[in-house]
Short mmCIF file of C-alpha atoms and ligand atoms in Angstrom, two decimals:
data_model
loop_
_atom_site.label_atom_id
_atom_site.label_comp_id
_atom_site.label_asym_id
_atom_site.label_seq_id
_atom_site.Cartn_x
_atom_site.Cartn_y
_atom_site.Cartn_z
CA MET A 1 -2.78 14.01 43.31
CA TYR A 2 -1.53 11.37 45.59
CA ILE A 3 -2.00 8.64 43.08
CA GLN A 4 -0.16 10.61 40.47
CA LYS A 5 2.76 11.13 42.67
CA ARG A 6 2.93 7.47 43.45
CA VAL A 7 2.87 6.55 39.77
CA LEU A 8 5.64 8.98 39.11
CA THR A 9 7.73 7.47 41.98
CA LEU A 10 7.02 4.04 40.61
CA SER A 11 8.03 4.86 37.06
CA LEU A 12 11.15 6.60 38.39
CA PHE A 13 11.99 3.45 40.16
CA PHE A 14 11.63 1.54 36.92
CA VAL A 15 13.84 3.92 35.08
CA PHE A 16 16.51 3.44 37.67
CA ALA A 17 15.99 -0.27 37.87
CA LEU A 18 16.33 -0.55 34.17
CA GLY A 19 19.02 1.92 33.72
CA LEU A 20 21.35 1.19 36.62
CA LEU A 21 20.87 -2.21 38.15
CA PRO A 22 21.66 -4.58 35.28
CA SER A 23 25.25 -4.78 34.15
CA GLN A 24 25.98 -2.94 30.83
CA ALA A 25 26.39 -6.17 29.03
CA ALA A 26 22.93 -7.40 30.03
CA GLN A 27 21.27 -4.27 28.72
CA PRO A 28 19.29 -4.68 25.47
CA SER A 29 20.68 -2.46 22.70
CA VAL A 30 18.65 0.50 21.56
CA GLU A 31 18.27 -1.28 18.21
CA ALA A 32 16.83 -4.45 19.94
CA LEU A 33 14.36 -2.31 21.90
CA TYR A 34 13.35 -0.40 18.76
CA GLN A 35 12.90 -3.52 16.69
CA ASP A 36 10.89 -5.09 19.37
CA ALA A 37 8.68 -2.02 19.64
CA ARG A 38 8.27 -2.06 15.85
CA ARG A 39 7.20 -5.72 15.97
CA HIS A 40 4.46 -4.90 18.37
CA PHE A 41 3.51 -1.84 16.37
CA TYR A 42 2.99 -4.06 13.27
CA ALA A 43 1.14 -6.69 15.24
CA LEU A 44 -1.24 -3.99 16.47
CA PHE A 45 -1.90 -2.58 13.12
CA SER A 46 -2.34 -5.94 11.49
CA SER A 47 -5.18 -6.89 13.77
CA SER A 48 -8.49 -5.02 13.85
CA SER A 49 -9.54 -6.79 17.10
CA MET A 50 -6.33 -5.63 18.82
CA MET A 51 -6.87 -2.13 17.59
CA LYS A 52 -10.17 -2.05 19.43
CA GLU A 53 -8.40 -2.36 22.78
CA ARG A 54 -6.96 0.80 24.23
CA LYS A 55 -4.58 -1.02 26.45
CA LYS A 56 -2.92 -2.71 23.50
CA TRP A 57 -2.21 0.73 22.01
CA LYS A 58 -0.81 1.92 25.26
CA ARG A 59 1.47 -1.04 25.56
CA VAL A 60 3.13 -0.19 22.16
CA ILE A 61 3.30 3.49 23.11
CA LYS A 62 5.06 2.53 26.31
CA GLN A 63 7.73 0.64 24.41
CA PHE A 64 8.57 3.61 22.25
CA GLU A 65 8.38 6.04 25.17
CA ARG A 66 10.84 3.90 27.02
CA ILE A 67 13.37 4.26 24.27
CA THR A 68 13.12 8.08 24.28
CA LYS A 69 13.18 8.20 28.11
CA THR A 70 16.01 5.78 28.87
CA ARG A 71 18.21 6.51 25.78
CA PRO A 72 17.43 10.10 24.94
CA LYS A 73 20.69 10.55 23.04
CA SER A 74 20.50 7.37 21.02
CA SER A 75 20.00 7.29 17.31
CA ARG A 76 16.47 5.91 17.76
CA ALA A 77 15.34 8.46 20.32
CA ASP A 78 13.77 11.01 17.86
CA ASP A 79 12.17 8.27 15.77
CA SER A 80 10.62 6.71 18.90
CA LEU A 81 9.28 10.00 20.17
CA TYR A 82 7.86 10.75 16.69
CA THR A 83 6.26 7.28 16.53
CA THR A 84 4.82 7.91 20.01
CA GLY A 85 3.14 11.01 18.49
CA LEU A 86 1.91 9.05 15.56
CA LEU A 87 0.32 6.38 17.76
CA TYR A 88 -1.37 9.03 19.95
CA GLU A 89 -2.70 10.75 16.83
CA ARG A 90 -4.18 7.48 15.60
CA LEU A 91 -5.50 6.69 19.03
CA TYR A 92 -7.23 10.06 19.15
CA ALA A 93 -8.77 9.43 15.73
CA LYS A 94 -10.04 6.06 16.98
CA PHE A 95 -11.34 6.96 20.43
CA GLY A 96 -11.71 10.72 20.38
CA ILE A 97 -10.17 11.18 23.87
CA LYS A 98 -8.77 14.62 24.10
CA SER A 99 -5.70 13.70 26.25
CA ASP A 100 -4.51 11.54 23.33
CA LYS A 101 -4.55 14.53 21.00
CA LYS A 102 -2.67 16.54 23.58
CA ASN A 103 -0.06 13.81 23.93
CA ALA A 104 0.28 13.57 20.21
CA LEU A 105 0.94 17.31 19.93
CA LYS A 106 3.29 17.16 22.85
CA SER A 107 5.31 14.29 21.24
CA PHE A 108 5.59 16.04 17.83
CA GLN A 109 6.54 19.23 19.57
CA GLY A 110 9.11 17.33 21.63
CA VAL A 111 10.83 16.09 18.39
CA ILE A 112 11.05 19.76 17.23
CA ASN A 113 12.30 21.10 20.61
CA ARG A 114 14.58 18.35 21.66
CA TYR A 115 15.95 17.03 18.34
CA PRO A 116 16.43 20.10 16.17
CA LYS A 117 18.80 18.13 13.88
CA SER A 118 16.34 15.30 13.33
CA ASN A 119 15.33 14.49 9.78
CA LEU A 120 11.80 13.98 11.06
CA LEU A 121 11.50 17.66 11.98
CA ASP A 122 9.35 18.81 9.09
CA GLU A 123 7.21 15.61 9.33
CA ALA A 124 6.53 16.28 13.01
CA GLN A 125 5.63 19.85 12.07
CA LYS A 126 3.24 18.53 9.40
CA HIS A 127 1.54 16.29 11.78
CA ILE A 128 0.94 19.15 14.12
CA GLY A 129 -0.50 20.92 11.08
CA ASP A 130 -2.69 17.94 10.28
CA ILE A 131 -4.11 17.81 13.85
CA ARG A 132 -4.80 21.52 13.84
CA PHE A 133 -6.34 21.30 10.38
CA LYS A 134 -8.73 18.49 11.57
CA GLU A 135 -9.84 20.59 14.53
CA ARG A 136 -10.39 23.41 11.99
CA ASP A 137 -7.88 25.69 13.65
CA ILE A 138 -6.79 26.88 10.28
CA LYS A 139 -4.60 29.70 11.69
CA LYS A 140 -2.49 27.28 13.82
CA ALA A 141 -2.43 24.74 10.98
CA VAL A 142 -1.03 27.21 8.48
CA ARG A 143 1.54 28.31 10.97
CA ALA A 144 2.64 24.73 11.52
CA PHE A 145 2.82 24.01 7.80
CA LYS A 146 4.81 27.14 7.20
CA LYS A 147 7.23 26.06 9.91
CA ALA A 148 7.42 22.69 8.28
CA SER A 149 8.45 24.10 4.96
CA LYS A 150 10.99 26.34 6.76
CA ASN A 151 12.46 23.40 8.48
CA ARG A 152 12.72 21.52 5.23
CA LYS A 153 14.55 24.50 3.75
CA SER A 154 17.18 24.41 6.48
CA VAL A 155 17.51 20.65 6.36
CA SER A 156 17.97 20.50 2.61
CA ALA A 157 19.99 23.71 2.37
CA LYS A 158 23.17 21.73 2.34
CA VAL A 159 22.28 19.82 -0.81
CA ASP A 160 19.84 22.11 -2.52
CA LYS A 161 20.06 25.90 -2.44
CA ARG A 162 16.86 26.57 -4.42
CA PRO A 163 14.09 27.84 -2.06
CA GLN A 164 11.42 25.20 -1.34
CA LYS A 165 7.93 26.28 -2.13
CA LEU A 166 4.75 25.14 -0.43
CA ALA A 167 2.71 22.30 -1.89
CA ARG A 168 1.48 22.69 -5.41
CA LEU A 169 -0.94 20.67 -7.57
CA THR A 170 1.25 19.99 -10.51
CA SER A 171 -0.78 17.77 -12.82
CA VAL A 172 -4.04 15.77 -13.22
CA LYS A 173 -3.97 12.35 -14.83
CA ARG A 174 -6.92 10.29 -15.82
CA TYR A 175 -7.24 6.57 -16.43
CA SER A 176 -10.69 5.34 -17.54
CA ARG A 177 -12.23 2.11 -18.56
CA ASP A 178 -15.85 1.10 -18.83
CA GLY A 179 -17.53 1.89 -15.47
CA TYR A 180 -14.36 2.87 -13.74
CA THR A 181 -12.41 6.12 -13.73
CA ARG A 182 -9.26 7.05 -11.78
CA LEU A 183 -8.22 10.65 -11.39
CA VAL A 184 -4.75 11.18 -10.10
CA LEU A 185 -3.73 14.54 -8.62
CA HIS A 186 -0.02 14.92 -8.46
CA LEU A 187 1.33 17.29 -5.79
CA SER A 188 4.76 18.70 -5.17
CA ASN A 189 4.75 17.96 -1.47
CA ARG A 190 2.76 16.01 1.00
CA THR A 191 -0.15 18.12 2.22
CA ALA A 192 -3.17 17.94 4.41
CA TYR A 193 -6.51 17.56 2.67
CA ARG A 194 -10.08 16.70 3.39
CA ALA A 195 -12.60 15.21 0.99
CA HIS A 196 -16.32 15.48 1.11
CA ARG A 197 -19.08 14.23 -1.04
CA LEU A 198 -22.16 16.20 -1.99
CA LYS A 199 -25.49 15.29 -3.58
CA ASN A 200 -27.60 16.80 -6.35
CA PRO A 201 -25.58 16.73 -8.51
CA ALA A 202 -23.25 14.04 -7.19
CA ARG A 203 -19.75 15.39 -6.76
CA VAL A 204 -16.82 15.23 -4.44
CA PHE A 205 -14.66 18.14 -3.35
CA ILE A 206 -11.15 18.00 -1.92
CA ASP A 207 -9.60 20.92 -0.04
CA PHE A 208 -5.88 21.01 0.00
CA LEU A 209 -4.44 23.18 2.76
CA ASP A 210 -1.70 25.57 2.06
CA THR A 211 -1.55 24.45 -1.51
CA GLY A 212 -1.46 26.20 -4.81
CA PHE A 213 -1.54 24.94 -8.35
CA SER A 214 0.66 25.20 -11.43
CA PRO A 215 -0.42 27.44 -14.28
CA SER A 216 -0.32 24.37 -16.47
CA VAL A 217 -3.28 22.78 -14.58
CA PRO A 218 -6.42 23.80 -16.28
CA GLN A 219 -9.13 25.23 -14.00
CA LEU A 220 -11.83 23.30 -15.84
CA ILE A 221 -11.49 19.99 -17.59
CA ARG A 222 -14.54 18.35 -19.22
CA TYR A 223 -14.43 14.61 -19.94
CA LYS A 224 -16.39 13.18 -22.81
CA ASN A 225 -16.77 9.75 -21.28
CA GLY A 226 -16.06 7.77 -18.11
CA MET A 227 -17.35 8.15 -14.55
CA ALA A 228 -16.15 11.72 -14.04
CA LYS A 229 -17.94 14.38 -16.01
CA SER A 230 -15.63 17.30 -15.18
CA LEU A 231 -12.93 18.44 -12.79
CA ARG A 232 -12.61 22.01 -11.47
CA VAL A 233 -9.74 23.64 -9.66
CA ALA A 234 -9.96 26.87 -7.81
CA LYS A 235 -8.36 28.81 -4.96
CA ASN A 236 -10.94 28.63 -2.26
CA ASN A 237 -9.17 31.31 -0.17
CA ALA A 238 -5.55 32.46 0.22
CA SER A 239 -4.36 29.08 1.51
CA VAL A 240 -6.80 26.44 0.35
CA THR A 241 -7.00 24.93 -3.18
CA ARG A 242 -10.32 23.18 -3.89
CA VAL A 243 -10.66 20.44 -6.47
CA VAL A 244 -14.22 19.48 -7.38
CA VAL A 245 -15.00 16.34 -9.39
CA ASP A 246 -18.47 16.07 -10.87
CA PHE A 247 -19.70 12.59 -11.35
CA ALA A 248 -21.30 11.31 -14.50
CA GLU A 249 -23.58 8.98 -12.67
CA GLN A 250 -25.47 10.00 -9.52
CA LYS A 251 -25.14 6.61 -7.79
CA ALA A 252 -21.43 6.11 -8.49
CA PHE A 253 -19.13 4.89 -5.72
CA HIS A 254 -15.99 6.71 -4.94
CA LYS A 255 -12.82 6.50 -2.84
CA VAL A 256 -10.11 9.03 -2.13
CA THR A 257 -6.62 7.80 -1.22
CA ALA A 258 -3.21 9.42 -0.70
CA LEU A 259 -0.30 7.58 -2.17
CA TYR A 260 3.42 8.19 -1.80
CA ASN A 261 6.51 8.36 -3.95
CA PRO A 262 5.55 10.46 -5.76
CA TYR A 263 3.00 12.03 -3.46
CA ARG A 264 -0.44 11.98 -5.10
CA VAL A 265 -4.11 11.88 -4.17
CA VAL A 266 -6.11 9.32 -6.07
CA ILE A 267 -9.92 9.57 -6.71
CA ASP A 268 -11.50 6.42 -7.86
CA ILE A 269 -15.05 6.51 -9.19
CA GLY A 270 -16.79 3.22 -10.05
CA ARG A 271 -20.14 2.04 -11.06
CA ASN A 272 -19.65 -0.99 -8.75
CA ASN A 273 -18.66 -0.63 -5.11
CA ILE A 274 -14.98 -0.01 -5.02
CA GLY A 275 -13.08 -2.26 -2.71
CA LYS A 276 -15.78 -4.96 -2.52
CA ILE A 277 -15.13 -8.42 -3.84
CA ALA A 278 -17.30 -9.12 -6.86
CA LYS A 279 -20.31 -11.37 -6.25
CA HIS A 280 -20.78 -14.33 -8.60
CA SER A 281 -24.37 -14.44 -9.31
CA ALA A 282 -24.14 -17.79 -11.13
CA ASN A 283 -22.55 -19.36 -8.16
CA LEU A 284 -25.03 -17.93 -5.69
CA LYS A 285 -27.76 -19.65 -7.63
CA VAL A 286 -25.90 -22.96 -7.42
CA LYS A 287 -25.56 -22.52 -3.67
CA LYS A 288 -29.24 -21.99 -3.13
CA HIS A 289 -30.00 -25.06 -5.21
CA ALA A 290 -27.59 -27.21 -3.15
CA SER A 291 -29.23 -26.46 0.11
CA LEU A 292 -32.62 -27.56 -1.15
CA ASN A 293 -31.46 -30.67 -2.83
CA SER A 294 -28.97 -33.34 -1.67
CA SER A 295 -27.97 -34.32 -5.25
CA PRO A 296 -24.91 -32.50 -6.72
CA PRO A 297 -25.78 -29.12 -8.07
CA PRO A 298 -25.80 -28.63 -11.80
CA ILE A 299 -22.80 -26.68 -12.94
CA LYS A 300 -23.23 -24.79 -16.06
CA ARG A 301 -19.97 -23.01 -16.22
CA LYS A 302 -16.60 -24.80 -16.18
CA SER A 303 -15.59 -22.60 -13.21
CA GLY A 304 -16.82 -19.79 -10.89
CA ILE A 305 -13.84 -17.64 -12.14
CA ARG A 306 -15.19 -15.54 -14.95
CA THR A 307 -12.71 -12.86 -15.56
CA ILE A 308 -8.91 -12.96 -15.07
CA VAL A 309 -6.53 -10.06 -15.46
CA ILE A 310 -2.96 -10.89 -16.19
CA ASP A 311 -0.46 -8.18 -15.65
CA PRO A 312 2.89 -8.60 -17.47
CA GLY A 313 5.36 -6.63 -15.32
CA HIS A 314 7.09 -3.47 -16.71
CA GLY A 315 7.07 -2.47 -20.44
CA GLY A 316 8.07 0.36 -22.74
CA LYS A 317 10.52 2.71 -21.15
CA ASP A 318 10.62 0.58 -18.05
CA PRO A 319 12.61 -2.58 -18.95
CA GLY A 320 12.47 -4.04 -15.44
CA ALA A 321 15.43 -6.07 -14.35
CA ILE A 322 18.14 -6.79 -16.97
CA GLY A 323 20.29 -9.95 -16.95
CA PRO A 324 24.05 -10.32 -17.61
CA GLY A 325 23.13 -11.37 -21.19
CA ARG A 326 21.09 -8.17 -21.62
CA VAL A 327 17.73 -10.00 -21.51
CA LYS A 328 15.02 -7.67 -20.30
CA GLU A 329 12.41 -8.57 -17.77
CA LYS A 330 9.65 -6.74 -19.67
CA ASP A 331 10.00 -9.09 -22.70
CA ILE A 332 9.98 -12.31 -20.59
CA THR A 333 6.91 -11.23 -18.61
CA LEU A 334 5.00 -10.38 -21.78
CA ALA A 335 5.80 -13.72 -23.45
CA ILE A 336 4.78 -15.67 -20.36
CA ALA A 337 1.56 -13.66 -19.93
CA LYS A 338 0.50 -14.15 -23.56
CA LYS A 339 1.00 -17.97 -23.33
CA LEU A 340 -0.80 -17.89 -19.93
CA LYS A 341 -3.75 -16.16 -21.43
CA LYS A 342 -4.05 -18.80 -24.14
CA GLU A 343 -3.93 -21.59 -21.58
CA LEU A 344 -6.50 -20.11 -19.26
CA LYS A 345 -8.94 -19.46 -22.08
CA LYS A 346 -8.66 -22.97 -23.13
CA ARG A 347 -8.90 -24.63 -19.71
CA LEU A 348 -11.20 -22.39 -17.77
CA ASN A 349 -13.57 -20.91 -20.31
CA ALA A 350 -12.94 -17.55 -18.65
CA ARG A 351 -12.48 -14.10 -20.08
CA VAL A 352 -8.78 -13.28 -19.82
CA ILE A 353 -7.46 -9.73 -20.12
CA LEU A 354 -3.90 -8.64 -20.40
CA THR A 355 -3.00 -5.21 -18.95
CA ARG A 356 -0.70 -4.82 -21.88
CA SER A 357 -0.31 -6.96 -24.94
CA SER A 358 2.69 -5.13 -26.51
CA ASP A 359 5.87 -3.42 -25.36
CA THR A 360 4.15 -0.39 -23.90
CA PHE A 361 4.70 1.54 -20.73
CA LEU A 362 1.85 1.43 -18.24
CA GLU A 363 1.66 3.62 -15.16
CA LEU A 364 1.23 1.64 -12.00
CA ASP A 365 -1.98 3.55 -11.29
CA GLU A 366 -3.28 2.32 -14.60
CA ARG A 367 -2.70 -1.46 -14.11
CA THR A 368 -5.23 -1.99 -11.40
CA VAL A 369 -7.74 0.40 -13.05
CA ILE A 370 -7.91 -2.26 -15.74
CA ALA A 371 -8.53 -5.02 -13.21
CA ASN A 372 -11.05 -3.01 -11.27
CA SER A 373 -12.97 -1.91 -14.26
CA PHE A 374 -13.45 -5.42 -15.64
CA ASN A 375 -14.53 -6.49 -12.16
CA ALA A 376 -11.94 -9.29 -12.42
CA ASP A 377 -12.12 -12.27 -10.14
CA LEU A 378 -8.31 -12.78 -10.10
CA PHE A 379 -5.28 -10.54 -10.75
CA ILE A 380 -2.05 -12.31 -11.73
CA SER A 381 1.09 -10.26 -12.03
CA ILE A 382 4.08 -11.84 -13.80
CA HIS A 383 7.56 -10.73 -12.98
CA VAL A 384 11.20 -12.01 -13.19
CA ASN A 385 13.39 -11.71 -10.10
CA ALA A 386 16.82 -10.18 -9.77
CA SER A 387 19.50 -10.24 -7.11
CA ARG A 388 22.99 -8.84 -6.59
CA ASN A 389 23.97 -12.46 -5.78
CA ARG A 390 24.44 -14.06 -9.23
CA ARG A 391 23.93 -17.48 -7.74
CA ALA A 392 20.40 -16.72 -6.49
CA HIS A 393 17.84 -18.69 -8.37
CA GLY A 394 14.38 -20.20 -8.06
CA ILE A 395 10.69 -19.48 -8.26
CA GLU A 396 8.55 -17.68 -5.68
CA THR A 397 4.97 -16.44 -5.48
CA TYR A 398 3.83 -13.43 -3.48
CA PHE A 399 0.43 -12.59 -2.12
CA LEU A 400 -0.58 -9.17 -0.97
CA SER A 401 0.29 -8.26 2.55
CA PRO A 402 2.74 -6.11 4.57
CA ALA A 403 6.33 -7.15 3.92
CA ARG A 404 8.02 -8.98 6.80
CA SER A 405 11.70 -9.52 5.99
CA LYS A 406 14.47 -7.38 4.69
CA ASP A 407 14.58 -9.54 1.49
CA GLU A 408 10.90 -8.98 0.89
CA LEU A 409 11.30 -5.24 1.41
CA GLU A 410 14.11 -5.23 -1.12
CA THR A 411 11.97 -7.00 -3.66
CA ALA A 412 9.09 -4.67 -3.01
CA ALA A 413 11.43 -1.66 -3.42
CA ARG A 414 12.62 -2.97 -6.70
CA GLU A 415 9.09 -3.56 -7.95
CA ASN A 416 8.38 0.13 -7.34
CA MET A 417 6.88 0.19 -3.96
CA ILE A 418 8.68 1.66 -0.98
CA SER A 419 9.15 5.42 -0.36
CA ALA A 420 12.02 6.37 1.86
CA ASN A 421 11.94 10.16 2.07
CA ASN A 422 12.16 11.64 5.50
CA ARG A 423 9.33 9.75 7.08
CA SER A 424 9.78 7.37 10.03
CA GLU A 425 10.45 3.78 9.13
CA VAL A 426 7.24 2.53 10.75
CA GLU A 427 5.05 5.29 9.29
CA ASN A 428 6.13 4.28 5.77
CA ASP A 429 4.44 0.98 6.13
CA LEU A 430 1.50 2.14 8.06
CA THR A 431 -0.60 3.28 5.07
CA TYR A 432 -0.20 -0.06 3.42
CA ILE A 433 -1.07 -2.09 6.51
CA LEU A 434 -4.17 -0.08 7.15
CA SER A 435 -5.43 -0.34 3.63
CA ASP A 436 -4.68 -4.07 3.73
CA LEU A 437 -6.95 -4.56 6.82
CA GLU A 438 -9.99 -3.53 4.75
CA ASN A 439 -9.58 -6.58 2.58
CA THR A 440 -8.70 -9.48 4.95
CA SER A 441 -10.86 -12.01 3.13
CA LYS A 442 -9.10 -11.05 -0.06
CA VAL A 443 -5.77 -11.80 1.56
CA ASN A 444 -6.96 -15.25 2.60
CA ASP A 445 -8.02 -15.96 -0.98
CA SER A 446 -4.73 -14.60 -2.21
CA VAL A 447 -2.82 -17.01 0.07
CA GLN A 448 -4.68 -20.00 -1.32
CA LEU A 449 -4.19 -18.85 -4.88
CA ALA A 450 -0.49 -18.19 -4.27
CA SER A 451 -0.04 -21.65 -2.73
CA ALA A 452 -1.73 -23.46 -5.55
CA VAL A 453 0.20 -21.58 -8.20
CA GLN A 454 3.60 -22.01 -6.48
CA ARG A 455 3.03 -25.75 -6.01
CA SER A 456 1.89 -26.34 -9.65
CA THR A 457 4.74 -24.22 -11.06
CA ILE A 458 7.44 -25.96 -9.10
CA ASN A 459 5.99 -29.43 -9.98
CA GLY A 460 5.46 -28.57 -13.58
CA MET A 461 8.96 -27.16 -14.18
CA ARG A 462 10.64 -29.98 -12.34
CA LYS A 463 9.16 -32.46 -14.83
CA SER A 464 11.44 -31.16 -17.61
CA HIS A 465 14.19 -29.30 -15.82
CA SER A 466 16.73 -29.83 -13.10
CA GLY A 467 17.73 -27.50 -10.33
CA ILE A 468 14.35 -25.78 -10.00
CA LYS A 469 14.42 -24.14 -6.57
CA ASP A 470 11.23 -23.77 -4.59
CA LYS A 471 11.55 -20.40 -2.86
CA GLY A 472 7.99 -20.74 -1.52
CA VAL A 473 5.06 -18.48 -0.97
CA LYS A 474 5.67 -15.09 0.52
CA GLN A 475 3.83 -12.00 1.51
CA ALA A 476 4.62 -8.62 -0.04
CA MET A 477 3.12 -5.33 -0.25
CA PHE A 478 3.57 -4.65 -3.86
CA TYR A 479 1.94 -1.50 -4.92
CA VAL A 480 0.64 -2.96 -8.10
CA LEU A 481 -1.35 -5.52 -6.07
CA TRP A 482 -2.36 -3.22 -3.29
CA ARG A 483 -4.86 -1.25 -5.29
CA ALA A 484 -6.63 -4.26 -6.73
CA THR A 485 -9.77 -5.42 -5.04
CA MET A 486 -9.69 -9.06 -5.97
CA PRO A 487 -7.44 -12.02 -4.90
CA SER A 488 -4.02 -11.01 -6.25
CA ILE A 489 -0.74 -12.74 -6.61
CA LEU A 490 2.60 -11.88 -8.12
CA VAL A 491 4.80 -14.67 -9.58
CA GLU A 492 8.52 -14.23 -9.76
CA THR A 493 9.25 -16.73 -12.50
CA GLY A 494 12.99 -17.00 -12.01
CA PHE A 495 16.16 -14.93 -11.62
CA ILE A 496 17.24 -12.96 -14.71
CA THR A 497 20.53 -12.27 -12.87
CA ASN A 498 21.31 -16.01 -12.83
CA ARG A 499 22.98 -17.09 -16.07
CA THR A 500 21.24 -20.46 -16.21
CA GLU A 501 17.84 -19.08 -15.53
CA GLU A 502 18.31 -16.19 -17.87
CA LYS A 503 19.10 -18.59 -20.68
CA ARG A 504 16.18 -20.80 -19.83
CA LEU A 505 13.76 -17.86 -19.78
CA GLN A 506 14.63 -17.03 -23.39
CA ARG A 507 13.53 -20.49 -24.60
CA SER A 508 10.01 -20.71 -25.89
CA SER A 509 9.66 -24.34 -24.64
CA TYR A 510 10.54 -23.10 -21.13
CA ILE A 511 8.12 -20.19 -21.35
CA LYS A 512 5.31 -22.44 -22.52
CA GLN A 513 5.96 -24.91 -19.74
CA MET A 514 5.95 -21.99 -17.24
CA ALA A 515 2.63 -20.68 -18.51
CA LYS A 516 1.02 -24.16 -18.40
CA SER A 517 2.28 -24.79 -14.92
CA ILE A 518 0.93 -21.44 -13.58
CA ALA A 519 -2.39 -22.15 -15.35
CA THR A 520 -2.63 -25.50 -13.63
CA GLY A 521 -2.39 -23.84 -10.31
CA ILE A 522 -5.07 -21.26 -11.13
CA VAL A 523 -7.39 -24.07 -12.41
CA LYS A 524 -6.88 -25.97 -9.17
CA TYR A 525 -7.61 -22.85 -7.13
CA SER A 526 -10.81 -22.28 -9.15
CA ARG A 527 -11.99 -25.70 -8.31
CA THR A 528 -11.58 -25.36 -4.53
CA TYR A 529 -13.19 -21.94 -5.07
CA MET A 530 -16.19 -23.69 -6.53
CA VAL A 531 -16.36 -26.17 -3.62
CA ALA A 532 -16.30 -23.28 -1.14
CA GLN A 533 -19.02 -21.46 -2.97
CA ASN A 534 -21.21 -24.59 -3.05
CA ARG A 535 -21.06 -25.14 0.63
ZN1 ZN B 601 9.51 -6.87 -12.03
#
């Protein structure tokens, strides 16, 4: 009791010290405080070792709490309180300490009580629902979700008079290749769900809380081929819709992921372990040999890279960016990809697959299914950049990672990544950062691949053209890369919005040179890859 009182006095002292003593001019702005807290938030979630330390979490929480406490009427106060709740919710999931759950609920409830006009109201309510759902307090969870939808109604009433319904399963899509099937459940709203796998026969069921389904969704779908045998949809009770997927193979691996914009739950079923980097048996043999014998190991293949998937951006009804001379990104990306395929086949003796070889539309969910099903070693996405600034030009290569700068965020948004909605700014990125953590080694490989390709492309293009700008290697969280489980890069081959580069990109000699230069980088990467494998 005594200790608590002292802590309170101390913290009060700090509030006064911070709030009153410095002159107004010396005070950091709310925005500066918020951005600083965000930076620490990202640092925490980008490091699995930091996430193991409770005190690191508490430090970030303190930063957000400070904003709500000292600037309760500022524009960032509700967001900070909401993020505090989010951090406590994650902290509880990690360490299972009850007081963290209590604090999470308190923070979300605080958003609702203290900031009734906040656009985070229904999200806060949903998080309360999520927490209650996880503790199996279905009654309280349903109440929270109902409130959430009521809040949404009042918030959106100004723009949309139609009554909002609770979440609904609206459609089921399936993408399937040999040994790999992806089922995508599209939902009208974000909703809480739990997934569980059962044996004999192998199947996974997913319960969606407070969710119904459209009459157009069949209650039983049988699949003739692929890794899913059938899918069943049923109302489990008044508020829960259950989806059951029966596996075609008893030992299949599976993964359930929620994705946003539009909200959907993705079930991946694979013969090979999903998310694991493919092992190269040929190279493993070489490695063993090398350790026994000091002479250079015999290399049968030209390279350890056996399968490469090239992904020409956009296509069909999605033209991508369009230049001032009406040149479409989708046509350029396809032309480069086709040439690149030819080059790689010739120089690497590898199997090269295009995600599309004609002007067809591919769902983003489908592009990486192709890469995953072929167990590809590399995933190369080809795009053409665009900017409101007509003078912007140059070549840049991205590797998968959370975006860091505003420019990168804009690029990612254009390439179909970012969801804005009503969610907190930091929460929007959280999912991507967390999924990224699972594949740190893949990121390192991607960085090397991106550097090799960027260097070779710049050098190659400068041989025959002037004014080639090196925009460098950058990180991005492109959705199209994120789902892939192999080293992945995205090459922005120039700016279609720049007249000079738009003209150049139409020339077949330029496209050929571009493909050759990109291929050189990939070949170089594959050589260092061999060295690393032989060590
Ligand atoms: Zn693009």
